[in-house]
Amino acid sequence: MILRPGQVIAGCPVKDIETRHLQVSCAYARDLLRCSAAEATQIVSALQREGYLSRTGRHEGHELYETTLKGNQLARANLRPISRATAERTLRAFMQRVGAVNSNPDYLETITGVIVFGSFLSPSDELGDVSGSTSPPASIAVT
């Protein structure tokens, strides 16, 4: 996901939205955004309507929300896109590190596969990041 600095989501500037926590409440949103309780409730409701958050229950009288897949994409989104050339350099450097790991007998496992996904697979020259996974599972996210 590529975001623009002036972009607005759920009526709130995207640069002010923080969705990296497992569970959030309206009170947390109010403190983070430095707004009134009513404004925080509106923003959280809009994030829920737009599919970024889902309600998970209650704790100490507060509704709790967690990020959805779409919300997790927003949390990982980059406000400053990178060029395809930068992404390709990053991937080449990563593949060199994979080769170094696989050629080192001190490691107990070898990496048998690398999967790249996300905007890197698009034809665009402007990308959000380079992300993927390795097998055996050892998640990567190179930005």
mmCIF file of C-alpha atoms in Angstrom, residues 84 88 118-127:
data_model
loop_
_atom_site.group_PDB
_atom_site.id
_atom_site.type_symbol
_atom_site.label_atom_id
_atom_site.label_comp_id
_atom_site.label_asym_id
_atom_site.label_seq_id
_atom_site.Cartn_x
_atom_site.Cartn_y
_atom_site.Cartn_z
ATOM 1 C CA ARG A 84 11.715 0.021 -8.635
ATOM 2 C CA GLU A 88 15.597 -4.316 -7.067
ATOM 3 C CA GLY A 118 3.046 -6.947 -2.817
ATOM 4 C CA SER A 119 3.650 -3.936 -5.019
ATOM 5 C CA PHE A 120 6.975 -5.359 -6.239
ATOM 6 C CA LEU A 121 4.969 -7.727 -8.444
ATOM 7 C CA SER A 122 3.134 -4.850 -10.129
ATOM 8 C CA PRO A 123 4.519 -3.128 -13.240
ATOM 9 C CA SER A 124 4.683 0.186 -11.358
ATOM 10 C CA ASP A 125 7.944 2.117 -11.061
ATOM 11 C CA GLU A 126 6.806 3.443 -7.656
ATOM 12 C CA LEU A 127 6.574 0.811 -4.903
#
